[in-house]
Amino acid sequence: MNGTLYIIATPIGNLNDITFRAIKTLKTVDIILAEDICHSKHLLNHYDIKTPMHTFHEHNEICKTPDVINKLLEGKHIALISDAGTPLISDPGHVLVIEAKKVGINVSPIPGSNAMISAISVSGIASNKFSFFGFLPSKQSARLKVIQSIVNINEMAIFYESPNRILSCAQDLQAVLGDERIVCFAKELTKLFETIKTNTLPQLIDYLQADHTHQKGEFVILISAVKKNNKVSGEEMLNKVLPILLIEMGTAKAARLVAKMTGFDKRYCYQRAIEFKYPL
């Protein structure tokens, strides 16, 4: 008989946030696939789990998947864990799960911690509908395009962001979304310095700039659904975003990008770009 592939959620910070079933399964499977063996050893040692670990991450997932599938077909039971939280949520494993299902291998979830869901529950923002977008692009021009796509959506939008980009990300959010949207920054969830701040973007930017330590940690960003009274007009967006783009790229490219974001004619955007770049 085929083995089972278990997708196991692990703690996002506090080692006590793991289920009894997860511990039992990690002890009884034949192999544990882990993003970073050194990182996961802390968890396994804490619970006296001695199951062999193999590395399985975004850089080797494609080449290692066939071997993992063969082991499952031989009857071995295998667990997949990420560094923290639920695997496949902005973490590797998607290719493996697809291939396992293709050949009829049972894939079983063992639920538990997840930073996004944890942040939703404490954000204070309505969450009856939401969309998760993963990590924002590192390049500002690409990041602005993604943010623009949520300008008028009528549901909560959720992103992950790194400490290195959180301030520039917050400033880009303000440039595109304006000052009225309610946003939650949640970081270091379940850890010693857990912080959850829900406010408008100007207030959150002030918080980030008040102390550089406020920018440390992996962030979950939750943005309230748009309301009629805080929709950002195309002209307002152009005035805020075009000067930012002109710092990063040429006039023509900036005009083309802001035209896509606002729906304005490219020639109009180009003329406005010239006015910004060479004011009278």
Short mmCIF file of N, CA, C and O in Angstrom, two decimals, residues 125-256:
data_model
loop_
_atom_site.label_atom_id
_atom_site.label_comp_id
_atom_site.label_asym_id
_atom_site.label_seq_id
_atom_site.Cartn_x
_atom_site.Cartn_y
_atom_site.Cartn_z
N ILE A 125 -10.51 44.17 12.28
CA ILE A 125 -11.03 44.57 10.97
C ILE A 125 -12.00 43.50 10.48
O ILE A 125 -11.74 42.31 10.63
N ALA A 126 -13.12 43.94 9.90
CA ALA A 126 -14.12 42.98 9.41
C ALA A 126 -13.49 42.00 8.44
O ALA A 126 -12.79 42.40 7.50
N SER A 127 -13.75 40.71 8.65
CA SER A 127 -13.07 39.68 7.87
C SER A 127 -14.02 38.64 7.31
O SER A 127 -13.63 37.49 7.07
N ASN A 128 -15.28 39.01 7.08
CA ASN A 128 -16.22 38.03 6.51
C ASN A 128 -15.82 37.64 5.09
O ASN A 128 -16.15 36.57 4.60
N LYS A 129 -15.08 38.53 4.40
CA LYS A 129 -14.50 38.22 3.10
C LYS A 129 -13.07 38.74 3.10
O LYS A 129 -12.81 39.85 3.54
N PHE A 130 -12.13 37.91 2.57
CA PHE A 130 -10.75 38.40 2.48
C PHE A 130 -10.01 37.68 1.36
O PHE A 130 -10.40 36.58 0.94
N SER A 131 -8.95 38.33 0.88
CA SER A 131 -8.07 37.74 -0.12
C SER A 131 -6.63 37.82 0.39
O SER A 131 -6.23 38.85 0.96
N PHE A 132 -5.89 36.74 0.20
CA PHE A 132 -4.49 36.68 0.63
C PHE A 132 -3.59 36.75 -0.59
O PHE A 132 -3.76 35.99 -1.54
N PHE A 133 -2.62 37.67 -0.58
CA PHE A 133 -1.76 37.91 -1.73
C PHE A 133 -0.32 37.48 -1.51
O PHE A 133 0.53 37.72 -2.37
N GLY A 134 0.00 36.88 -0.37
CA GLY A 134 1.37 36.47 -0.11
C GLY A 134 2.29 37.65 0.09
O GLY A 134 1.88 38.72 0.54
N PHE A 135 3.57 37.48 -0.25
CA PHE A 135 4.55 38.56 -0.09
C PHE A 135 4.42 39.55 -1.24
O PHE A 135 4.26 39.16 -2.40
N LEU A 136 4.51 40.83 -0.92
CA LEU A 136 4.52 41.87 -1.94
C LEU A 136 5.84 41.84 -2.70
O LEU A 136 6.87 41.43 -2.15
N PRO A 137 5.85 42.27 -3.97
CA PRO A 137 7.10 42.30 -4.74
C PRO A 137 8.14 43.20 -4.09
O PRO A 137 7.80 44.20 -3.45
N SER A 138 9.40 42.86 -4.28
CA SER A 138 10.48 43.68 -3.70
C SER A 138 10.69 44.96 -4.48
O SER A 138 11.06 45.99 -3.91
N LYS A 139 10.47 44.94 -5.80
CA LYS A 139 10.63 46.15 -6.61
C LYS A 139 9.45 47.07 -6.40
O LYS A 139 8.29 46.64 -6.45
N GLN A 140 9.73 48.35 -6.21
CA GLN A 140 8.67 49.29 -5.89
C GLN A 140 7.62 49.41 -6.99
O GLN A 140 6.42 49.45 -6.73
N SER A 141 8.06 49.45 -8.25
CA SER A 141 7.10 49.60 -9.35
C SER A 141 6.13 48.43 -9.39
O SER A 141 4.92 48.62 -9.56
N ALA A 142 6.64 47.21 -9.19
CA ALA A 142 5.77 46.03 -9.17
C ALA A 142 4.88 46.04 -7.93
O ALA A 142 3.70 45.65 -7.99
N ARG A 143 5.43 46.49 -6.81
CA ARG A 143 4.65 46.56 -5.57
C ARG A 143 3.48 47.53 -5.73
O ARG A 143 2.36 47.24 -5.30
N LEU A 144 3.73 48.67 -6.34
CA LEU A 144 2.67 49.66 -6.54
C LEU A 144 1.55 49.10 -7.42
O LEU A 144 0.36 49.36 -7.18
N LYS A 145 1.91 48.31 -8.43
CA LYS A 145 0.89 47.71 -9.29
C LYS A 145 0.01 46.74 -8.52
O LYS A 145 -1.21 46.71 -8.71
N VAL A 146 0.62 45.95 -7.63
CA VAL A 146 -0.16 45.01 -6.83
C VAL A 146 -1.09 45.76 -5.88
O VAL A 146 -2.27 45.43 -5.73
N ILE A 147 -0.56 46.79 -5.24
CA ILE A 147 -1.39 47.57 -4.31
C ILE A 147 -2.54 48.22 -5.06
O ILE A 147 -3.67 48.27 -4.56
N GLN A 148 -2.26 48.71 -6.26
CA GLN A 148 -3.32 49.34 -7.05
C GLN A 148 -4.46 48.37 -7.33
O GLN A 148 -5.63 48.76 -7.38
N SER A 149 -4.14 47.09 -7.44
CA SER A 149 -5.17 46.10 -7.76
C SER A 149 -6.19 45.91 -6.64
O SER A 149 -7.26 45.35 -6.85
N ILE A 150 -5.86 46.38 -5.43
CA ILE A 150 -6.79 46.22 -4.31
C ILE A 150 -7.48 47.52 -3.94
O ILE A 150 -8.21 47.58 -2.95
N VAL A 151 -7.25 48.58 -4.72
CA VAL A 151 -7.76 49.90 -4.36
C VAL A 151 -9.25 49.87 -4.07
O VAL A 151 -9.72 50.44 -3.09
N ASN A 152 -10.01 49.22 -4.92
CA ASN A 152 -11.47 49.28 -4.80
C ASN A 152 -12.13 47.94 -4.50
O ASN A 152 -13.32 47.77 -4.74
N ILE A 153 -11.36 46.95 -3.99
CA ILE A 153 -11.98 45.67 -3.68
C ILE A 153 -12.74 45.75 -2.36
O ILE A 153 -12.30 46.38 -1.41
N ASN A 154 -13.91 45.10 -2.34
CA ASN A 154 -14.79 45.20 -1.18
C ASN A 154 -14.58 44.02 -0.24
O ASN A 154 -15.51 43.30 0.13
N GLU A 155 -13.32 43.80 0.15
CA GLU A 155 -13.00 42.75 1.11
C GLU A 155 -11.62 43.03 1.69
O GLU A 155 -10.84 43.80 1.14
N MET A 156 -11.34 42.41 2.82
CA MET A 156 -10.03 42.58 3.44
C MET A 156 -8.94 42.03 2.51
O MET A 156 -9.11 40.99 1.89
N ALA A 157 -7.83 42.75 2.42
CA ALA A 157 -6.66 42.29 1.66
C ALA A 157 -5.53 42.02 2.63
O ALA A 157 -5.28 42.80 3.57
N ILE A 158 -4.82 40.90 2.44
CA ILE A 158 -3.79 40.47 3.38
C ILE A 158 -2.48 40.22 2.63
O ILE A 158 -2.47 39.56 1.58
N PHE A 159 -1.40 40.73 3.18
CA PHE A 159 -0.06 40.55 2.62
C PHE A 159 0.90 40.13 3.73
O PHE A 159 0.67 40.40 4.91
N TYR A 160 2.00 39.51 3.32
CA TYR A 160 3.15 39.34 4.20
C TYR A 160 4.21 40.35 3.76
O TYR A 160 4.30 40.69 2.58
N GLU A 161 5.03 40.82 4.71
CA GLU A 161 6.11 41.73 4.35
C GLU A 161 7.29 41.54 5.29
O GLU A 161 7.11 41.18 6.47
N SER A 162 8.49 41.76 4.76
CA SER A 162 9.72 41.58 5.53
C SER A 162 10.06 42.86 6.29
O SER A 162 9.61 43.95 5.93
N PRO A 163 10.89 42.76 7.34
CA PRO A 163 11.27 43.96 8.09
C PRO A 163 12.05 44.96 7.24
O PRO A 163 11.97 46.17 7.48
N ASN A 164 12.80 44.47 6.26
CA ASN A 164 13.61 45.37 5.44
C ASN A 164 12.78 46.30 4.57
O ASN A 164 13.25 47.37 4.17
N ARG A 165 11.55 45.89 4.26
CA ARG A 165 10.74 46.69 3.32
C ARG A 165 9.47 47.25 3.95
O ARG A 165 8.68 47.90 3.26
N ILE A 166 9.25 47.02 5.24
CA ILE A 166 7.96 47.39 5.81
C ILE A 166 7.69 48.89 5.73
O ILE A 166 6.56 49.31 5.45
N LEU A 167 8.69 49.72 5.95
CA LEU A 167 8.46 51.17 5.92
C LEU A 167 8.15 51.64 4.51
O LEU A 167 7.17 52.37 4.29
N SER A 168 8.96 51.22 3.54
CA SER A 168 8.70 51.63 2.15
C SER A 168 7.36 51.07 1.67
O SER A 168 6.63 51.73 0.91
N CYS A 169 7.01 49.87 2.12
CA CYS A 169 5.73 49.27 1.77
C CYS A 169 4.58 50.12 2.34
O CYS A 169 3.60 50.41 1.64
N ALA A 170 4.69 50.53 3.60
CA ALA A 170 3.64 51.34 4.22
C ALA A 170 3.48 52.67 3.49
O ALA A 170 2.36 53.15 3.29
N GLN A 171 4.59 53.24 3.07
CA GLN A 171 4.53 54.51 2.35
C GLN A 171 3.89 54.33 0.98
O GLN A 171 3.12 55.19 0.52
N ASP A 172 4.17 53.22 0.33
CA ASP A 172 3.52 52.93 -0.96
C ASP A 172 2.03 52.67 -0.77
O ASP A 172 1.21 53.09 -1.59
N LEU A 173 1.67 51.98 0.29
CA LEU A 173 0.25 51.76 0.59
C LEU A 173 -0.48 53.09 0.75
O LEU A 173 -1.57 53.29 0.22
N GLN A 174 0.15 54.00 1.47
CA GLN A 174 -0.47 55.31 1.68
C GLN A 174 -0.59 56.08 0.37
O GLN A 174 -1.61 56.72 0.11
N ALA A 175 0.45 55.99 -0.47
CA ALA A 175 0.43 56.71 -1.74
C ALA A 175 -0.72 56.24 -2.62
O ALA A 175 -1.37 57.05 -3.29
N VAL A 176 -1.00 54.95 -2.62
CA VAL A 176 -2.03 54.41 -3.50
C VAL A 176 -3.41 54.41 -2.84
O VAL A 176 -4.41 54.74 -3.48
N LEU A 177 -3.48 54.04 -1.56
CA LEU A 177 -4.77 53.84 -0.90
C LEU A 177 -5.28 55.09 -0.19
O LEU A 177 -6.45 55.14 0.19
N GLY A 178 -4.40 56.06 0.04
CA GLY A 178 -4.82 57.25 0.75
C GLY A 178 -4.68 57.10 2.26
O GLY A 178 -4.07 56.14 2.75
N ASP A 179 -5.28 58.04 3.00
CA ASP A 179 -5.06 58.12 4.44
C ASP A 179 -6.16 57.51 5.30
O ASP A 179 -6.01 57.42 6.51
N GLU A 180 -7.26 57.08 4.69
CA GLU A 180 -8.44 56.73 5.49
C GLU A 180 -8.61 55.24 5.76
O GLU A 180 -9.35 54.86 6.66
N ARG A 181 -7.97 54.38 4.99
CA ARG A 181 -8.18 52.94 5.18
C ARG A 181 -7.64 52.51 6.55
O ARG A 181 -6.58 52.96 7.01
N ILE A 182 -8.36 51.60 7.18
CA ILE A 182 -7.90 51.02 8.44
C ILE A 182 -7.02 49.81 8.12
O ILE A 182 -7.41 48.93 7.34
N VAL A 183 -5.84 49.80 8.72
CA VAL A 183 -4.84 48.77 8.42
C VAL A 183 -4.31 48.21 9.74
O VAL A 183 -4.17 48.93 10.73
N CYS A 184 -4.01 46.92 9.73
CA CYS A 184 -3.39 46.28 10.89
C CYS A 184 -2.00 45.76 10.50
O CYS A 184 -1.84 45.09 9.48
N PHE A 185 -1.01 46.10 11.31
CA PHE A 185 0.32 45.50 11.21
C PHE A 185 0.46 44.55 12.39
O PHE A 185 0.43 44.97 13.55
N ALA A 186 0.62 43.26 12.10
CA ALA A 186 0.81 42.25 13.15
C ALA A 186 2.17 41.60 12.95
O ALA A 186 2.48 41.13 11.86
N LYS A 187 2.99 41.59 13.99
CA LYS A 187 4.33 40.99 13.86
C LYS A 187 4.69 40.22 15.12
O LYS A 187 4.13 40.43 16.19
N GLU A 188 5.64 39.30 14.95
CA GLU A 188 6.14 38.50 16.06
C GLU A 188 5.01 37.79 16.82
O GLU A 188 5.06 37.66 18.05
N LEU A 189 4.00 37.35 16.08
CA LEU A 189 2.84 36.72 16.72
C LEU A 189 3.25 35.49 17.53
O LEU A 189 4.03 34.66 17.06
N THR A 190 2.74 35.39 18.73
CA THR A 190 2.96 34.33 19.73
C THR A 190 4.36 34.40 20.35
O THR A 190 4.70 33.56 21.18
N LYS A 191 5.17 35.39 19.97
CA LYS A 191 6.52 35.51 20.51
C LYS A 191 6.56 36.57 21.62
O LYS A 191 5.57 37.24 21.90
N LEU A 192 7.74 36.74 22.20
CA LEU A 192 7.91 37.65 23.34
C LEU A 192 7.51 39.08 22.98
O LEU A 192 6.88 39.78 23.79
N PHE A 193 7.88 39.53 21.78
CA PHE A 193 7.61 40.92 21.39
C PHE A 193 6.44 41.01 20.41
O PHE A 193 6.45 41.83 19.50
N GLU A 194 5.44 40.18 20.62
CA GLU A 194 4.23 40.22 19.79
C GLU A 194 3.65 41.64 19.79
O GLU A 194 3.48 42.27 20.83
N THR A 195 3.35 42.13 18.57
CA THR A 195 2.83 43.49 18.42
C THR A 195 1.70 43.48 17.40
O THR A 195 1.87 42.96 16.29
N ILE A 196 0.57 44.07 17.76
CA ILE A 196 -0.56 44.20 16.84
C ILE A 196 -1.02 45.65 16.87
O ILE A 196 -1.46 46.14 17.92
N LYS A 197 -0.86 46.35 15.77
CA LYS A 197 -1.23 47.76 15.67
C LYS A 197 -2.28 47.92 14.58
O LYS A 197 -2.04 47.57 13.41
N THR A 198 -3.44 48.46 14.94
CA THR A 198 -4.51 48.71 13.98
C THR A 198 -4.82 50.20 13.98
O THR A 198 -5.21 50.75 15.02
N ASN A 199 -4.65 50.84 12.81
CA ASN A 199 -4.83 52.29 12.74
C ASN A 199 -4.87 52.71 11.28
O ASN A 199 -4.86 51.86 10.38
N THR A 200 -4.88 54.01 11.02
CA THR A 200 -4.74 54.51 9.65
C THR A 200 -3.27 54.45 9.25
O THR A 200 -2.37 54.39 10.11
N LEU A 201 -3.00 54.52 7.97
CA LEU A 201 -1.62 54.42 7.49
C LEU A 201 -0.72 55.55 7.99
O LEU A 201 0.43 55.29 8.36
N PRO A 202 -1.18 56.81 8.03
CA PRO A 202 -0.30 57.85 8.59
C PRO A 202 0.14 57.54 10.01
O PRO A 202 1.30 57.75 10.38
N GLN A 203 -0.78 57.03 10.84
CA GLN A 203 -0.44 56.69 12.22
C GLN A 203 0.53 55.51 12.28
O GLN A 203 1.45 55.49 13.09
N LEU A 204 0.33 54.53 11.41
CA LEU A 204 1.22 53.36 11.41
C LEU A 204 2.61 53.73 10.90
O LEU A 204 3.61 53.21 11.40
N ILE A 205 2.68 54.62 9.94
CA ILE A 205 3.99 55.08 9.45
C ILE A 205 4.72 55.84 10.55
O ILE A 205 5.94 55.66 10.75
N ASP A 206 4.00 56.67 11.30
CA ASP A 206 4.62 57.36 12.44
C ASP A 206 5.16 56.36 13.45
O ASP A 206 6.26 56.54 14.00
N TYR A 207 4.39 55.28 13.68
CA TYR A 207 4.85 54.24 14.61
C TYR A 207 6.14 53.59 14.12
O TYR A 207 7.10 53.41 14.89
N LEU A 208 6.20 53.24 12.84
CA LEU A 208 7.39 52.59 12.29
C LEU A 208 8.61 53.50 12.37
O LEU A 208 9.73 53.04 12.63
N GLN A 209 8.41 54.78 12.15
CA GLN A 209 9.53 55.72 12.12
C GLN A 209 9.97 56.17 13.51
O GLN A 209 11.08 56.68 13.68
N ALA A 210 9.11 55.97 14.51
CA ALA A 210 9.42 56.43 15.86
C ALA A 210 10.60 55.68 16.47
O ALA A 210 11.36 56.23 17.28
N ASP A 211 10.78 54.44 16.07
CA ASP A 211 11.85 53.60 16.64
C ASP A 211 12.17 52.52 15.62
O ASP A 211 11.27 51.79 15.18
N HIS A 212 13.44 52.39 15.26
CA HIS A 212 13.80 51.40 14.23
C HIS A 212 13.44 49.98 14.65
O HIS A 212 13.18 49.13 13.79
N THR A 213 13.41 49.70 15.95
CA THR A 213 13.04 48.35 16.39
C THR A 213 11.60 48.03 16.04
O THR A 213 11.23 46.84 15.98
N HIS A 214 10.78 49.05 15.81
CA HIS A 214 9.39 48.81 15.42
C HIS A 214 9.29 48.18 14.03
O HIS A 214 8.24 47.66 13.66
N GLN A 215 10.38 48.24 13.26
CA GLN A 215 10.38 47.67 11.92
C GLN A 215 10.92 46.24 11.88
O GLN A 215 10.96 45.63 10.82
N LYS A 216 11.31 45.72 13.03
CA LYS A 216 11.88 44.37 13.07
C LYS A 216 10.77 43.33 13.15
O LYS A 216 9.73 43.56 13.76
N GLY A 217 11.03 42.16 12.55
CA GLY A 217 10.07 41.05 12.60
C GLY A 217 9.34 40.88 11.29
O GLY A 217 9.28 41.79 10.47
N GLU A 218 8.81 39.69 11.08
CA GLU A 218 8.00 39.42 9.89
C GLU A 218 6.59 39.95 10.11
O GLU A 218 5.97 39.65 11.14
N PHE A 219 6.08 40.70 9.15
CA PHE A 219 4.79 41.37 9.30
C PHE A 219 3.68 40.68 8.52
O PHE A 219 3.89 40.20 7.40
N VAL A 220 2.49 40.67 9.12
CA VAL A 220 1.26 40.41 8.38
C VAL A 220 0.55 41.76 8.27
O VAL A 220 0.38 42.46 9.27
N ILE A 221 0.18 42.13 7.05
CA ILE A 221 -0.51 43.40 6.81
C ILE A 221 -1.95 43.08 6.41
O ILE A 221 -2.18 42.33 5.46
N LEU A 222 -2.90 43.65 7.13
CA LEU A 222 -4.31 43.43 6.84
C LEU A 222 -4.95 44.78 6.56
O LEU A 222 -4.85 45.71 7.37
N ILE A 223 -5.62 44.89 5.42
CA ILE A 223 -6.16 46.17 4.96
C ILE A 223 -7.67 46.05 4.84
O ILE A 223 -8.19 45.12 4.23
N SER A 224 -8.37 47.02 5.43
CA SER A 224 -9.83 46.98 5.43
C SER A 224 -10.38 47.09 4.01
O SER A 224 -9.75 47.64 3.11
N ALA A 225 -11.59 46.57 3.83
CA ALA A 225 -12.29 46.70 2.55
C ALA A 225 -12.55 48.18 2.27
O ALA A 225 -12.66 49.00 3.18
N VAL A 226 -12.64 48.52 0.99
CA VAL A 226 -12.89 49.91 0.62
C VAL A 226 -14.32 50.31 0.99
O VAL A 226 -15.24 49.50 0.95
N LYS A 227 -14.48 51.55 1.40
CA LYS A 227 -15.79 52.13 1.63
C LYS A 227 -16.00 53.28 0.66
O LYS A 227 -15.03 53.85 0.14
N LYS A 228 -17.24 53.62 0.43
CA LYS A 228 -17.54 54.67 -0.55
C LYS A 228 -16.81 55.97 -0.22
O LYS A 228 -16.36 56.67 -1.11
N ASN A 229 -16.69 56.27 1.07
CA ASN A 229 -16.11 57.55 1.44
C ASN A 229 -14.59 57.54 1.50
O ASN A 229 -13.98 58.54 1.83
N ASN A 230 -13.93 56.37 1.23
CA ASN A 230 -12.47 56.40 1.20
C ASN A 230 -11.90 55.80 -0.08
O ASN A 230 -10.76 55.37 -0.11
N LYS A 231 -12.70 55.81 -1.15
CA LYS A 231 -12.16 55.44 -2.46
C LYS A 231 -11.19 56.51 -2.92
O LYS A 231 -11.40 57.70 -2.70
N VAL A 232 -10.12 56.09 -3.56
CA VAL A 232 -9.11 57.01 -4.04
C VAL A 232 -9.37 57.30 -5.51
O VAL A 232 -9.47 56.39 -6.32
N SER A 233 -9.51 58.57 -5.84
CA SER A 233 -9.77 58.92 -7.24
C SER A 233 -8.51 58.70 -8.07
O SER A 233 -7.39 58.68 -7.56
N GLY A 234 -8.73 58.56 -9.38
CA GLY A 234 -7.60 58.38 -10.28
C GLY A 234 -6.64 59.54 -10.25
O GLY A 234 -5.41 59.36 -10.27
N GLU A 235 -7.16 60.75 -10.16
CA GLU A 235 -6.30 61.94 -10.13
C GLU A 235 -5.48 61.99 -8.85
O GLU A 235 -4.29 62.32 -8.88
N GLU A 236 -6.11 61.63 -7.74
CA GLU A 236 -5.39 61.60 -6.46
C GLU A 236 -4.27 60.57 -6.51
O GLU A 236 -3.16 60.80 -6.03
N MET A 237 -4.57 59.40 -7.08
CA MET A 237 -3.56 58.36 -7.18
C MET A 237 -2.41 58.82 -8.08
O MET A 237 -1.23 58.62 -7.77
N LEU A 238 -2.75 59.43 -9.20
CA LEU A 238 -1.71 59.92 -10.12
C LEU A 238 -0.79 60.89 -9.40
O LEU A 238 0.44 60.80 -9.51
N ASN A 239 -1.37 61.84 -8.67
CA ASN A 239 -0.57 62.85 -7.99
C ASN A 239 0.36 62.27 -6.94
O ASN A 239 1.44 62.81 -6.68
N LYS A 240 -0.05 61.15 -6.33
CA LYS A 240 0.77 60.55 -5.29
C LYS A 240 1.79 59.55 -5.84
O LYS A 240 2.93 59.49 -5.37
N VAL A 241 1.37 58.77 -6.84
CA VAL A 241 2.21 57.67 -7.31
C VAL A 241 3.22 58.11 -8.37
O VAL A 241 4.37 57.65 -8.39
N LEU A 242 2.82 59.02 -9.27
CA LEU A 242 3.70 59.39 -10.37
C LEU A 242 5.04 59.96 -9.89
O LEU A 242 6.09 59.56 -10.42
N PRO A 243 5.08 60.85 -8.90
CA PRO A 243 6.39 61.32 -8.42
C PRO A 243 7.28 60.20 -7.87
O PRO A 243 8.50 60.24 -8.03
N ILE A 244 6.65 59.18 -7.26
CA ILE A 244 7.43 58.06 -6.74
C ILE A 244 8.04 57.27 -7.89
O ILE A 244 9.22 56.90 -7.88
N LEU A 245 7.23 57.01 -8.93
CA LEU A 245 7.72 56.25 -10.08
C LEU A 245 8.83 56.98 -10.81
O LEU A 245 9.77 56.37 -11.32
N LEU A 246 8.74 58.30 -10.88
CA LEU A 246 9.74 59.09 -11.61
C LEU A 246 11.11 59.02 -10.95
O LEU A 246 12.13 59.24 -11.61
N ILE A 247 11.15 58.71 -9.67
CA ILE A 247 12.43 58.53 -8.99
C ILE A 247 13.09 57.23 -9.44
O ILE A 247 14.32 57.14 -9.54
N GLU A 248 12.27 56.23 -9.74
CA GLU A 248 12.78 54.89 -10.03
C GLU A 248 13.01 54.62 -11.51
O GLU A 248 13.78 53.74 -11.88
N MET A 249 12.33 55.36 -12.40
CA MET A 249 12.37 55.01 -13.83
C MET A 249 12.21 56.24 -14.70
O MET A 249 11.93 57.34 -14.20
N GLY A 250 12.36 56.05 -16.00
CA GLY A 250 12.25 57.13 -16.95
C GLY A 250 10.82 57.67 -17.07
O GLY A 250 9.86 57.02 -16.66
N THR A 251 10.72 58.84 -17.68
CA THR A 251 9.43 59.53 -17.78
C THR A 251 8.40 58.70 -18.54
O THR A 251 7.26 58.54 -18.09
N ALA A 252 8.78 58.16 -19.69
CA ALA A 252 7.84 57.42 -20.54
C ALA A 252 7.33 56.16 -19.82
O ALA A 252 6.14 55.86 -19.85
N LYS A 253 8.26 55.42 -19.18
CA LYS A 253 7.87 54.19 -18.50
C LYS A 253 6.96 54.50 -17.31
O LYS A 253 5.96 53.80 -17.08
N ALA A 254 7.29 55.56 -16.57
CA ALA A 254 6.46 55.94 -15.42
C ALA A 254 5.06 56.33 -15.88
O ALA A 254 4.06 55.97 -15.25
N ALA A 255 5.00 57.06 -17.00
CA ALA A 255 3.69 57.48 -17.54
C ALA A 255 2.87 56.28 -17.97
O ALA A 255 1.66 56.22 -17.72
N ARG A 256 3.50 55.30 -18.62
CA ARG A 256 2.78 54.09 -19.07
C ARG A 256 2.23 53.32 -17.87
O ARG A 256 1.09 52.85 -17.89
#
